[in-house]
PDB file of C-alpha atoms in Angstrom:
ATOM      1  CA  MET A1307       1.332  84.263 -33.410  1.00  0.00           C
ATOM      2  CA  ASN A1308       2.509  84.124 -29.986  1.00  0.00           C
ATOM      3  CA  THR A1309       6.423  83.059 -30.354  1.00  0.00           C
ATOM      4  CA  ILE A1310       8.741  82.239 -27.497  1.00  0.00           C
ATOM      5  CA  ALA A1311      12.341  82.330 -28.474  1.00  0.00           C
ATOM      6  CA  ILE A1312      15.986  81.719 -27.241  1.00  0.00           C
ATOM      7  CA  SER A1313      18.633  84.322 -27.604  1.00  0.00           C
ATOM      8  CA  ASP A1314      22.048  82.820 -28.375  1.00  0.00           C
ATOM      9  CA  LEU A1315      23.703  84.863 -25.746  1.00  0.00           C
ATOM     10  CA  LEU A1316      22.750  81.775 -23.635  1.00  0.00           C
ATOM     11  CA  PHE A1317      24.703  79.478 -25.516  1.00  0.00           C
ATOM     12  CA  PRO A1318      27.650  81.338 -27.352  1.00  0.00           C
ATOM     13  CA  ALA A1319      30.305  80.369 -29.372  1.00  0.00           C
ATOM     14  CA  PHE A1320      31.610  76.730 -29.038  1.00  0.00           C
ATOM     15  CA  GLU A1321      28.272  76.158 -26.857  1.00  0.00           C
ATOM     16  CA  LYS A1322      25.902  77.105 -29.588  1.00  0.00           C
ATOM     17  CA  ASN A1323      25.547  73.545 -30.628  1.00  0.00           C
ATOM     18  CA  ALA A1324      23.333  72.924 -27.696  1.00  0.00           C
ATOM     19  CA  LEU A1325      20.790  75.071 -29.469  1.00  0.00           C
ATOM     20  CA  ARG A1326      20.530  72.015 -32.231  1.00  0.00           C
ATOM     21  CA  ASN A1327      18.115  70.367 -29.846  1.00  0.00           C
ATOM     22  CA  LEU A1328      15.801  73.197 -29.384  1.00  0.00           C
ATOM     23  CA  PRO A1329      12.144  72.057 -30.090  1.00  0.00           C
ATOM     24  CA  GLN A1330      10.916  73.623 -33.639  1.00  0.00           C
ATOM     25  CA  ASN A1331       8.066  75.444 -31.932  1.00  0.00           C
ATOM     26  CA  PHE A1332      10.650  77.986 -30.636  1.00  0.00           C
ATOM     27  CA  GLY A1333      12.212  80.711 -32.114  1.00  0.00           C
ATOM     28  CA  MET A1334      15.924  81.851 -31.959  1.00  0.00           C
ATOM     29  CA  GLU A1335      17.748  85.112 -31.866  1.00  0.00           C
ATOM     30  CA  PHE A1336      21.370  85.655 -33.116  1.00  0.00           C
ATOM     31  CA  PHE A1337      24.022  88.151 -32.291  1.00  0.00           C
ATOM     32  CA  VAL A1338      25.278  88.330 -35.729  1.00  0.00           C
ATOM     33  CA  GLU A1339      28.027  90.902 -34.829  1.00  0.00           C
ATOM     34  CA  PHE A1340      30.213  88.071 -33.891  1.00  0.00           C
ATOM     35  CA  GLY A1341      31.120  86.500 -37.152  1.00  0.00           C
ATOM     36  CA  PRO A1342      31.147  87.324 -40.702  1.00  0.00           C
ATOM     37  CA  VAL A1343      28.178  86.719 -42.929  1.00  0.00           C
ATOM     38  CA  GLU A1344      29.898  83.640 -44.484  1.00  0.00           C
ATOM     39  CA  TYR A1345      30.154  82.080 -41.032  1.00  0.00           C
ATOM     40  CA  TRP A1346      26.275  82.527 -40.272  1.00  0.00           C
ATOM     41  CA  ARG A1347      25.422  81.560 -43.709  1.00  0.00           C
ATOM     42  CA  SER A1348      27.081  78.113 -43.067  1.00  0.00           C
ATOM     43  CA  LEU A1349      26.185  77.804 -39.658  1.00  0.00           C
ATOM     44  CA  LEU A1350      22.398  78.784 -39.246  1.00  0.00           C
ATOM     45  CA  PRO A1351      20.890  75.877 -41.285  1.00  0.00           C
ATOM     46  CA  GLN A1352      22.032  73.667 -38.574  1.00  0.00           C
ATOM     47  CA  PHE A1353      19.320  75.212 -36.515  1.00  0.00           C
ATOM     48  CA  ASN A1354      16.479  74.467 -38.652  1.00  0.00           C
ATOM     49  CA  ILE A1355      15.908  78.203 -39.184  1.00  0.00           C
ATOM     50  CA  GLN A1356      13.489  77.764 -42.178  1.00  0.00           C
ATOM     51  CA  SER A1357      10.883  76.251 -39.982  1.00  0.00           C
ATOM     52  CA  ARG A1358      10.903  78.622 -37.120  1.00  0.00           C
ATOM     53  CA  PRO A1359      10.868  82.256 -36.164  1.00  0.00           C
ATOM     54  CA  ILE A1360      14.244  83.924 -36.306  1.00  0.00           C
ATOM     55  CA  SER A1361      15.421  87.397 -35.340  1.00  0.00           C
ATOM     56  CA  LEU A1362      18.798  89.027 -35.492  1.00  0.00           C
ATOM     57  CA  HIS A1363      20.538  91.165 -32.875  1.00  0.00           C
ATOM     58  CA  GLY A1364      22.245  94.152 -34.285  1.00  0.00           C
ATOM     59  CA  PRO A1365      25.751  95.509 -33.927  1.00  0.00           C
ATOM     60  CA  CYS A1366      26.179  96.690 -29.939  1.00  0.00           C
ATOM     61  CA  VAL A1367      30.118  96.474 -29.840  1.00  0.00           C
ATOM     62  CA  THR A1368      31.233  97.839 -32.976  1.00  0.00           C
ATOM     63  CA  VAL A1369      28.723 100.247 -34.004  1.00  0.00           C
ATOM     64  CA  ASN A1370      27.469 103.031 -31.552  1.00  0.00           C
ATOM     65  CA  LEU A1371      24.845 105.455 -33.056  1.00  0.00           C
ATOM     66  CA  ALA A1372      25.524 107.963 -29.994  1.00  0.00           C
ATOM     67  CA  ASN A1373      29.164 108.303 -31.344  1.00  0.00           C
ATOM     68  CA  PRO A1374      29.717 110.958 -33.906  1.00  0.00           C
ATOM     69  CA  ASP A1375      32.701 109.521 -34.947  1.00  0.00           C
ATOM     70  CA  ASP A1376      31.283 106.019 -35.772  1.00  0.00           C
ATOM     71  CA  THR A1377      31.217 106.326 -39.625  1.00  0.00           C
ATOM     72  CA  GLN A1378      30.575 102.321 -39.875  1.00  0.00           C
ATOM     73  CA  TYR A1379      27.300 102.060 -38.841  1.00  0.00           C
ATOM     74  CA  LEU A1380      25.345 102.378 -42.197  1.00  0.00           C
ATOM     75  CA  SER A1381      27.507  99.958 -43.774  1.00  0.00           C
ATOM     76  CA  ARG A1382      27.447  97.334 -40.904  1.00  0.00           C
ATOM     77  CA  TYR A1383      23.675  97.645 -40.555  1.00  0.00           C
ATOM     78  CA  GLU A1384      23.345  97.200 -44.594  1.00  0.00           C
ATOM     79  CA  LYS A1385      25.055  93.930 -44.268  1.00  0.00           C
ATOM     80  CA  ASP A1386      23.018  92.802 -41.317  1.00  0.00           C
ATOM     81  CA  ILE A1387      19.820  93.755 -42.934  1.00  0.00           C
ATOM     82  CA  THR A1388      20.664  92.262 -46.203  1.00  0.00           C
ATOM     83  CA  PHE A1389      21.562  88.818 -44.587  1.00  0.00           C
ATOM     84  CA  GLY A1390      18.324  89.112 -42.430  1.00  0.00           C
ATOM     85  CA  LYS A1391      16.347  89.555 -45.590  1.00  0.00           C
ATOM     86  CA  GLU A1392      18.354  86.211 -47.009  1.00  0.00           C
ATOM     87  CA  ILE A1393      17.171  84.230 -43.929  1.00  0.00           C
ATOM     88  CA  ASN A1394      13.844  85.779 -43.858  1.00  0.00           C
ATOM     89  CA  ALA A1395      14.451  87.181 -40.076  1.00  0.00           C
ATOM     90  CA  GLU A1396      11.235  89.159 -38.745  1.00  0.00           C
ATOM     91  CA  PHE A1397      13.262  91.733 -37.215  1.00  0.00           C
ATOM     92  CA  ILE A1398      16.855  93.357 -36.343  1.00  0.00           C
ATOM     93  CA  VAL A1399      17.305  94.652 -32.828  1.00  0.00           C
ATOM     94  CA  VAL A1400      18.886  98.097 -33.013  1.00  0.00           C
ATOM     95  CA  HIS A1401      20.274  99.603 -29.882  1.00  0.00           C
ATOM     96  CA  THR A1402      19.871 103.602 -29.486  1.00  0.00           C
ATOM     97  CA  ASN A1403      23.275 104.056 -27.781  1.00  0.00           C
ATOM     98  CA  GLU A1404      26.215 102.648 -26.098  1.00  0.00           C
ATOM     99  CA  GLN A1405      28.222 104.914 -23.743  1.00  0.00           C
ATOM    100  CA  TRP A1406      27.798 108.527 -25.042  1.00  0.00           C
ATOM    101  CA  SER A1407      29.225 111.978 -23.752  1.00  0.00           C
ATOM    102  CA  GLY A1408      28.460 115.603 -24.703  1.00  0.00           C
ATOM    103  CA  ASN A1409      25.055 117.603 -24.802  1.00  0.00           C
ATOM    104  CA  ARG A1410      22.239 115.150 -23.995  1.00  0.00           C
ATOM    105  CA  LYS A1411      19.817 116.723 -26.411  1.00  0.00           C
ATOM    106  CA  ASP A1412      22.489 117.096 -29.173  1.00  0.00           C
ATOM    107  CA  ILE A1413      23.253 113.324 -28.963  1.00  0.00           C
ATOM    108  CA  GLN A1414      19.608 112.442 -28.863  1.00  0.00           C
ATOM    109  CA  ASN A1415      19.041 114.294 -32.195  1.00  0.00           C
ATOM    110  CA  LEU A1416      22.228 112.611 -33.663  1.00  0.00           C
ATOM    111  CA  VAL A1417      20.559 109.265 -32.867  1.00  0.00           C
ATOM    112  CA  ILE A1418      17.256 110.225 -34.418  1.00  0.00           C
ATOM    113  CA  GLU A1419      18.809 111.376 -37.705  1.00  0.00           C
ATOM    114  CA  ARG A1420      20.794 108.104 -37.762  1.00  0.00           C
ATOM    115  CA  LEU A1421      17.472 105.672 -37.034  1.00  0.00           C
ATOM    116  CA  GLN A1422      16.019 107.887 -39.765  1.00  0.00           C
ATOM    117  CA  GLU A1423      18.899 106.764 -42.207  1.00  0.00           C
ATOM    118  CA  LEU A1424      18.611 102.968 -41.064  1.00  0.00           C
ATOM    119  CA  ASP A1425      14.959 103.268 -41.452  1.00  0.00           C
ATOM    120  CA  LYS A1426      15.252 104.530 -45.161  1.00  0.00           C
ATOM    121  CA  LEU A1427      17.960 101.814 -45.634  1.00  0.00           C
ATOM    122  CA  ALA A1428      15.902  99.093 -44.354  1.00  0.00           C
ATOM    123  CA  GLN A1429      12.777  99.977 -46.591  1.00  0.00           C
ATOM    124  CA  ASN A1430      15.359 100.151 -49.575  1.00  0.00           C
ATOM    125  CA  ILE A1431      16.448  96.537 -48.753  1.00  0.00           C
ATOM    126  CA  ALA A1432      12.944  95.473 -47.957  1.00  0.00           C
ATOM    127  CA  GLY A1433      14.293  93.503 -45.326  1.00  0.00           C
ATOM    128  CA  PRO A1434      13.518  92.941 -41.548  1.00  0.00           C
ATOM    129  CA  ARG A1435      11.869  95.520 -39.463  1.00  0.00           C
ATOM    130  CA  LEU A1436      14.048  97.478 -37.296  1.00  0.00           C
ATOM    131  CA  ALA A1437      13.433  96.912 -33.616  1.00  0.00           C
ATOM    132  CA  VAL A1438      14.663  99.611 -31.344  1.00  0.00           C
ATOM    133  CA  GLU A1439      15.504  98.313 -28.098  1.00  0.00           C
ATOM    134  CA  ASN A1440      15.606 100.784 -24.816  1.00  0.00           C
ATOM    135  CA  VAL A1441      19.201 100.644 -23.840  1.00  0.00           C
ATOM    136  CA  GLY A1442      21.398 102.393 -21.371  1.00  0.00           C
ATOM    137  CA  LEU A1443      21.578 101.714 -17.663  1.00  0.00           C
ATOM    138  CA  LEU A1444      20.659 104.921 -15.170  1.00  0.00           C
ATOM    139  CA  THR A1445      23.268 107.747 -16.234  1.00  0.00           C
ATOM    140  CA  ASN A1446      23.833 106.020 -19.522  1.00  0.00           C
ATOM    141  CA  ASN A1447      20.289 106.156 -20.600  1.00  0.00           C
ATOM    142  CA  LEU A1448      19.950 108.341 -23.311  1.00  0.00           C
ATOM    143  CA  PHE A1449      16.130 108.281 -23.984  1.00  0.00           C
ATOM    144  CA  ASN A1450      14.183 108.036 -20.710  1.00  0.00           C
ATOM    145  CA  GLU A1451      10.649 106.466 -20.549  1.00  0.00           C
ATOM    146  CA  SER A1452       8.666 109.339 -22.099  1.00  0.00           C
ATOM    147  CA  GLU A1453      11.519 109.900 -24.420  1.00  0.00           C
ATOM    148  CA  TYR A1454      11.563 106.424 -25.533  1.00  0.00           C
ATOM    149  CA  ILE A1455       7.917 106.179 -25.916  1.00  0.00           C
ATOM    150  CA  GLU A1456       8.088 109.323 -28.241  1.00  0.00           C
ATOM    151  CA  LEU A1457      10.596 107.834 -30.384  1.00  0.00           C
ATOM    152  CA  PHE A1458       8.008 105.863 -32.140  1.00  0.00           C
ATOM    153  CA  THR A1459       5.918 108.653 -33.120  1.00  0.00           C
ATOM    154  CA  LYS A1460       8.791 109.868 -35.231  1.00  0.00           C
ATOM    155  CA  PHE A1461       8.964 106.455 -37.338  1.00  0.00           C
ATOM    156  CA  PRO A1462       6.075 105.012 -38.865  1.00  0.00           C
ATOM    157  CA  ASN A1463       8.112 101.637 -40.010  1.00  0.00           C
ATOM    158  CA  ILE A1464      10.361 101.354 -37.003  1.00  0.00           C
ATOM    159  CA  VAL A1465       8.702  98.924 -34.096  1.00  0.00           C
ATOM    160  CA  SER A1466       9.754  98.642 -30.533  1.00  0.00           C
ATOM    161  CA  LEU A1467      11.753  95.971 -28.767  1.00  0.00           C
ATOM    162  CA  ILE A1468      11.206  96.356 -24.729  1.00  0.00           C
ATOM    163  CA  ASP A1469      14.177  94.825 -22.684  1.00  0.00           C
ATOM    164  CA  VAL A1470      12.462  94.274 -19.265  1.00  0.00           C
ATOM    165  CA  GLY A1471      15.615  94.006 -17.371  1.00  0.00           C
ATOM    166  CA  HIS A1472      17.001  97.345 -18.535  1.00  0.00           C
ATOM    167  CA  ALA A1473      13.450  99.146 -17.770  1.00  0.00           C
ATOM    168  CA  ASN A1474      13.725  97.525 -14.342  1.00  0.00           C
ATOM    169  CA  VAL A1475      17.024  98.976 -13.437  1.00  0.00           C
ATOM    170  CA  ASN A1476      15.808 102.188 -14.819  1.00  0.00           C
ATOM    171  CA  GLN A1477      12.786 102.011 -12.692  1.00  0.00           C
ATOM    172  CA  TRP A1478      10.271 102.132 -15.644  1.00  0.00           C
ATOM    173  CA  ASN A1479       6.706 101.500 -15.292  1.00  0.00           C
ATOM    174  CA  LEU A1480       6.476  98.916 -17.469  1.00  0.00           C
ATOM    175  CA  PRO A1481       2.850  98.120 -17.813  1.00  0.00           C
ATOM    176  CA  TYR A1482       2.359 101.733 -18.637  1.00  0.00           C
ATOM    177  CA  VAL A1483       5.119 101.547 -21.402  1.00  0.00           C
ATOM    178  CA  ILE A1484       3.526  98.432 -22.581  1.00  0.00           C
ATOM    179  CA  GLN A1485      -0.234  99.755 -22.636  1.00  0.00           C
ATOM    180  CA  THR A1486       1.081 103.115 -24.511  1.00  0.00           C
ATOM    181  CA  LEU A1487       3.050 101.399 -27.243  1.00  0.00           C
ATOM    182  CA  ASN A1488       0.957  98.223 -27.709  1.00  0.00           C
ATOM    183  CA  LYS A1489       1.068  96.979 -31.108  1.00  0.00           C
ATOM    184  CA  LYS A1490       4.256  98.850 -31.719  1.00  0.00           C
ATOM    185  CA  ILE A1491       5.978  96.485 -29.687  1.00  0.00           C
ATOM    186  CA  ILE A1492       7.377  93.525 -31.856  1.00  0.00           C
ATOM    187  CA  ALA A1493       9.215  91.722 -29.167  1.00  0.00           C
ATOM    188  CA  TYR A1494      10.508  91.781 -25.379  1.00  0.00           C
ATOM    189  CA  HIS A1495      13.916  90.708 -24.001  1.00  0.00           C
ATOM    190  CA  LEU A1496      13.119  88.941 -20.956  1.00  0.00           C
ATOM    191  CA  HIS A1497      15.278  88.508 -18.189  1.00  0.00           C
ATOM    192  CA  ASP A1498      15.500  89.130 -14.373  1.00  0.00           C
ATOM    193  CA  ASN A1499      17.729  91.391 -12.111  1.00  0.00           C
ATOM    194  CA  ASN A1500      18.331  93.046  -8.645  1.00  0.00           C
ATOM    195  CA  GLU A1501      17.246  96.539  -9.859  1.00  0.00           C
ATOM    196  CA  LYS A1502      20.766  97.206  -9.718  1.00  0.00           C
ATOM    197  CA  LYS A1503      22.582  95.540 -12.246  1.00  0.00           C
ATOM    198  CA  ASP A1504      21.882  94.227 -15.769  1.00  0.00           C
ATOM    199  CA  GLU A1505      22.191  90.689 -14.529  1.00  0.00           C
ATOM    200  CA  HIS A1506      20.125  88.412 -17.308  1.00  0.00           C
ATOM    201  CA  GLN A1507      19.026  85.986 -14.730  1.00  0.00           C
ATOM    202  CA  PRO A1508      16.267  83.545 -15.374  1.00  0.00           C
ATOM    203  CA  ILE A1509      12.534  84.855 -15.199  1.00  0.00           C
ATOM    204  CA  GLY A1510      11.285  84.580 -11.551  1.00  0.00           C
ATOM    205  CA  THR A1511      14.679  84.531 -10.012  1.00  0.00           C
ATOM    206  CA  SER A1512      14.936  88.114  -8.748  1.00  0.00           C
ATOM    207  CA  SER A1513      13.006  91.542  -8.229  1.00  0.00           C
ATOM    208  CA  ILE A1514      10.604  91.709 -11.442  1.00  0.00           C
ATOM    209  CA  ASN A1515       6.867  91.108 -10.553  1.00  0.00           C
ATOM    210  CA  TRP A1516       6.494  88.560 -13.687  1.00  0.00           C
ATOM    211  CA  THR A1517       2.630  88.196 -12.924  1.00  0.00           C
ATOM    212  CA  GLU A1518       1.781  91.882 -13.399  1.00  0.00           C
ATOM    213  CA  LEU A1519       4.320  92.091 -16.364  1.00  0.00           C
ATOM    214  CA  PHE A1520       3.026  89.096 -18.289  1.00  0.00           C
ATOM    215  CA  LYS A1521      -0.708  89.938 -17.614  1.00  0.00           C
ATOM    216  CA  ALA A1522       0.450  93.721 -19.343  1.00  0.00           C
ATOM    217  CA  ILE A1523       2.434  91.855 -22.397  1.00  0.00           C
ATOM    218  CA  ASN A1524      -0.365  89.565 -22.769  1.00  0.00           C
ATOM    219  CA  THR A1525      -2.945  92.151 -23.104  1.00  0.00           C
ATOM    220  CA  TYR A1526      -1.840  94.824 -24.729  1.00  0.00           C
ATOM    221  CA  SER A1527       0.942  93.024 -27.198  1.00  0.00           C
ATOM    222  CA  PRO A1528      -0.236  89.426 -27.274  1.00  0.00           C
ATOM    223  CA  ASN A1529       1.467  88.898 -30.821  1.00  0.00           C
ATOM    224  CA  ALA A1530       4.796  90.214 -29.670  1.00  0.00           C
ATOM    225  CA  THR A1531       7.838  87.606 -29.592  1.00  0.00           C
ATOM    226  CA  LYS A1532       9.238  86.824 -26.033  1.00  0.00           C
ATOM    227  CA  VAL A1533      13.070  86.272 -26.289  1.00  0.00           C
ATOM    228  CA  LEU A1534      14.614  84.837 -23.314  1.00  0.00           C
ATOM    229  CA  GLU A1535      17.928  86.908 -23.200  1.00  0.00           C
ATOM    230  CA  TYR A1536      19.715  84.851 -20.437  1.00  0.00           C
ATOM    231  CA  ALA A1537      23.382  85.143 -19.620  1.00  0.00           C
ATOM    232  CA  ASN A1538      25.834  82.788 -20.551  1.00  0.00           C
ATOM    233  CA  GLY A1539      26.158  80.122 -17.948  1.00  0.00           C
ATOM    234  CA  THR A1540      22.635  80.104 -16.728  1.00  0.00           C
ATOM    235  CA  PHE A1541      22.015  76.749 -18.013  1.00  0.00           C
ATOM    236  CA  LYS A1542      24.369  74.130 -18.882  1.00  0.00           C
ATOM    237  CA  SER A1543      22.253  71.948 -21.200  1.00  0.00           C
ATOM    238  CA  MET A1544      19.301  72.158 -23.207  1.00  0.00           C
ATOM    239  CA  ASP A1545      17.463  69.734 -20.772  1.00  0.00           C
ATOM    240  CA  GLN A1546      17.845  72.372 -18.152  1.00  0.00           C
ATOM    241  CA  LEU A1547      16.608  75.220 -20.308  1.00  0.00           C
ATOM    242  CA  LEU A1548      13.648  73.178 -21.367  1.00  0.00           C
ATOM    243  CA  GLU A1549      12.962  72.230 -17.600  1.00  0.00           C
ATOM    244  CA  HIS A1550      12.892  76.054 -16.919  1.00  0.00           C
ATOM    245  CA  LEU A1551      10.586  76.862 -19.916  1.00  0.00           C
ATOM    246  CA  ASN A1552       7.946  74.221 -18.601  1.00  0.00           C
ATOM    247  CA  SER A1553       8.268  75.562 -14.995  1.00  0.00           C
ATOM    248  CA  ILE A1554       7.223  79.109 -16.348  1.00  0.00           C
ATOM    249  CA  GLU A1555       4.766  78.156 -19.036  1.00  0.00           C
ATOM    250  CA  SER A1556       1.539  78.955 -16.814  1.00  0.00           C
ATOM    251  CA  LEU A1557       3.340  82.208 -15.733  1.00  0.00           C
ATOM    252  CA  MET A1558       4.239  83.574 -19.514  1.00  0.00           C
ATOM    253  CA  THR A1559       0.570  82.967 -20.400  1.00  0.00           C
ATOM    254  CA  THR A1560      -1.074  85.161 -17.338  1.00  0.00           C
ATOM    255  CA  LYS A1561      -3.881  87.232 -18.542  1.00  0.00           C
TER     256      LYS A1561
END
């Protein structure tokens, strides 16, 4: 399956109604951190989630796996994984870290230990797969290109989600990363930037070589979900978004 999905980052909060008009052949990804389970349980049926691919973005504001003082990560992820199972989500996005300080190797080991805990939790719940995203820009990039790739030799059940915008700022060799991880990649967060800031701009509007990138994506991970994770305000209506999707259709299928 070659799914194109839309992140609700584009239409958050009171603007989310625009997603009701998203055609059924597109998937959706929701930042479930910003509301209790009861809120999402009542809201999501409006978007016909039972008849389209769904993924959830795990906590990235209230949880930091790289913070030794964070004691809430397991309970928070347990709620999200359980809810993900309830709605038949395909995967849950996991950030390795937010801001961190201290000895880099020690913090890496802490995150790896916590990922092992989350992996065990997800297996016990039999919920969605955990998709670990490359996060952290420049000096906050806890796992560099080679270290991120190595993570997936440690966890047989955890899969990769490549955020191409983050990788672009950190100057990763994306075609190499994609070729190396290949079928371990379950999804991509697609957005453009100027190589300096995490701008979450539309595909084709800034510095990324999308022809080269989609060739690698479609060659080595053809079944991965392509999630458009655009900044709020990028498009004012669903009609504008659909026009954009139509304009990049041939680019996204480059082989």
